[in-house]
PDB file of C-alpha atoms in Angstrom:
ATOM      1  CA  MET A   1      18.125  11.148   2.021  1.00 54.00           C
ATOM      2  CA  ARG A   2      19.612   8.186   0.579  1.00 60.00           C
ATOM      3  CA  LYS A   3      16.251   5.955   1.151  1.00 62.00           C
ATOM      4  CA  CYS A   4      14.306   8.550  -1.308  1.00 73.00           C
ATOM      5  CA  ALA A   5      16.430   8.441  -4.074  1.00 80.00           C
ATOM      6  CA  LEU A   6      15.622   4.851  -3.892  1.00 77.00           C
ATOM      7  CA  GLY A   7      11.389   5.424  -3.569  1.00 79.00           C
ATOM      8  CA  ILE A   8      12.190   7.280  -6.461  1.00 84.00           C
ATOM      9  CA  LYS A   9      13.753   4.817  -8.526  1.00 85.00           C
ATOM     10  CA  TRP A  10      10.599   2.224  -7.650  1.00 82.00           C
ATOM     11  CA  ILE A  11       7.492   4.960  -9.181  1.00 88.00           C
ATOM     12  CA  GLU A  12       9.112   6.387 -12.051  1.00 89.00           C
ATOM     13  CA  PRO A  13       8.414   3.204 -13.865  1.00 89.00           C
ATOM     14  CA  PHE A  14       5.650   3.739 -13.219  1.00 86.00           C
ATOM     15  CA  LEU A  15       4.474   7.253 -14.198  1.00 91.00           C
ATOM     16  CA  GLU A  16       6.143   6.546 -18.257  1.00 90.00           C
ATOM     17  CA  GLY A  17       2.950   6.680 -20.467  1.00 89.00           C
ATOM     18  CA  ARG A  18       1.011   8.613 -18.036  1.00 91.00           C
ATOM     19  CA  ASP A  19      -0.256  12.218 -17.380  1.00 93.00           C
ATOM     20  CA  LYS A  20      -0.394  11.941 -13.793  1.00 95.00           C
ATOM     21  CA  LEU A  21       0.366   8.983 -11.281  1.00 94.00           C
ATOM     22  CA  LYS A  22      -1.106   9.079  -7.734  1.00 96.00           C
ATOM     23  CA  PHE A  23       1.180   8.312  -5.215  1.00 94.00           C
ATOM     24  CA  CYS A  24       1.405   8.302  -1.167  1.00 96.00           C
ATOM     25  CA  VAL A  25       3.980   7.436   1.225  1.00 95.00           C
ATOM     26  CA  ARG A  26       3.069   5.528   4.755  1.00 96.00           C
ATOM     27  CA  THR A  27       4.943   4.932   7.461  1.00 94.00           C
ATOM     28  CA  ARG A  28       5.214   2.548  11.324  1.00 92.00           C
ATOM     29  CA  ARG A  29       7.123   3.042  13.158  1.00 91.00           C
ATOM     30  CA  SER A  30       7.929  -0.456  15.950  1.00 87.00           C
ATOM     31  CA  ALA A  31      10.355   1.827  17.405  1.00 80.00           C
ATOM     32  CA  LYS A  32       8.342   4.476  18.943  1.00 83.00           C
ATOM     33  CA  ASN A  33      11.891   6.396  19.939  1.00 85.00           C
ATOM     34  CA  PHE A  34      12.424   7.005  16.792  1.00 84.00           C
ATOM     35  CA  PRO A  35      12.804  10.417  16.245  1.00 89.00           C
ATOM     36  CA  LYS A  36       9.956  11.671  14.061  1.00 92.00           C
ATOM     37  CA  THR A  37       5.993  10.160  13.814  1.00 94.00           C
ATOM     38  CA  SER A  38       4.663   8.675  10.722  1.00 95.00           C
ATOM     39  CA  PRO A  39       3.427  11.423   9.498  1.00 96.00           C
ATOM     40  CA  GLU A  40       6.586  13.109   9.695  1.00 96.00           C
ATOM     41  CA  ILE A  41       8.192  11.280   8.062  1.00 93.00           C
ATOM     42  CA  ASN A  42       5.203  10.741   5.574  1.00 95.00           C
ATOM     43  CA  PHE A  43       5.135  14.403   4.625  1.00 95.00           C
ATOM     44  CA  GLU A  44       9.672  14.679   4.930  1.00 93.00           C
ATOM     45  CA  VAL A  45      10.239  11.553   2.663  1.00 92.00           C
ATOM     46  CA  GLY A  46       7.151  12.539   0.444  1.00 94.00           C
ATOM     47  CA  SER A  47       8.438  15.970  -0.183  1.00 94.00           C
ATOM     48  CA  ARG A  48      11.752  14.691  -1.600  1.00 93.00           C
ATOM     49  CA  ILE A  49       9.964  12.173  -3.308  1.00 93.00           C
ATOM     50  CA  MET A  50       7.315  14.861  -5.697  1.00 94.00           C
ATOM     51  CA  ALA A  51      10.446  17.405  -5.577  1.00 94.00           C
ATOM     52  CA  GLN A  52      12.228  15.135  -8.362  1.00 92.00           C
ATOM     53  CA  LEU A  53       9.155  13.776  -9.878  1.00 94.00           C
ATOM     54  CA  GLY A  54       5.980  16.642  -9.542  1.00 94.00           C
ATOM     55  CA  PRO A  55       6.846  17.941 -12.686  1.00 94.00           C
ATOM     56  CA  LYS A  56       6.725  14.289 -14.231  1.00 93.00           C
ATOM     57  CA  GLY A  57       3.409  13.756 -12.574  1.00 95.00           C
ATOM     58  CA  LEU A  58       3.458  13.267  -9.236  1.00 95.00           C
ATOM     59  CA  VAL A  59       0.817  13.896  -7.508  1.00 96.00           C
ATOM     60  CA  VAL A  60      -0.491  12.686  -3.602  1.00 95.00           C
ATOM     61  CA  ASN A  61      -3.557  11.650  -3.182  1.00 96.00           C
ATOM     62  CA  ILE A  62      -3.780   9.588   0.357  1.00 94.00           C
ATOM     63  CA  ASN A  63      -6.851   8.267  -0.573  1.00 95.00           C
ATOM     64  CA  GLU A  64      -6.453   7.411  -3.765  1.00 96.00           C
ATOM     65  CA  SER A  65      -4.018   5.715  -4.783  1.00 95.00           C
ATOM     66  CA  GLU A  66      -2.602   4.214  -7.698  1.00 94.00           C
ATOM     67  CA  PHE A  67       1.581   4.335  -6.218  1.00 92.00           C
ATOM     68  CA  THR A  68       2.096   3.490  -2.287  1.00 93.00           C
ATOM     69  CA  LEU A  69       5.432   3.725  -0.208  1.00 92.00           C
ATOM     70  CA  GLU A  70       5.462   2.156   2.953  1.00 91.00           C
ATOM     71  CA  ILE A  71       7.898   2.505   5.660  1.00 90.00           C
ATOM     72  CA  GLU A  72       8.355   0.963   8.009  1.00 88.00           C
ATOM     73  CA  ILE A  73      10.663   1.326  10.912  1.00 86.00           C
ATOM     74  CA  GLY A  74      11.904  -0.820  13.730  1.00 81.00           C
ATOM     75  CA  GLN A  75      14.550  -1.036  16.234  1.00 75.00           C
ATOM     76  CA  ALA A  76      17.818  -2.162  14.125  1.00 66.00           C
ATOM     77  CA  LYS A  77      15.859  -1.456  10.803  1.00 57.00           C
ATOM     78  CA  LEU A  78      14.504   0.129   8.216  1.00 57.00           C
ATOM     79  CA  SER A  79      12.329  -1.181   5.277  1.00 60.00           C
ATOM     80  CA  PHE A  80      10.575  -0.286   1.695  1.00 66.00           C
ATOM     81  CA  SER A  81       8.173  -2.148   0.091  1.00 58.00           C
TER      82      SER A  81
END
């Protein structure tokens, strides 16, 4: 997933000089016919990011995140913010 690599590039600078960084992934799908649910996408993307950045201090915290990766899936577009 190339998009996960982009998420990693965005998050990694926030880890510098910190012991840990709490993060979460939130997905919205206006295209409800997309083959995965929002929680499934959150888990898949979050797992891939954690595999790379967990050893550097990234931790998942969906209630008190310091960094939120937002994914929006539309009919003909996929955007990150």
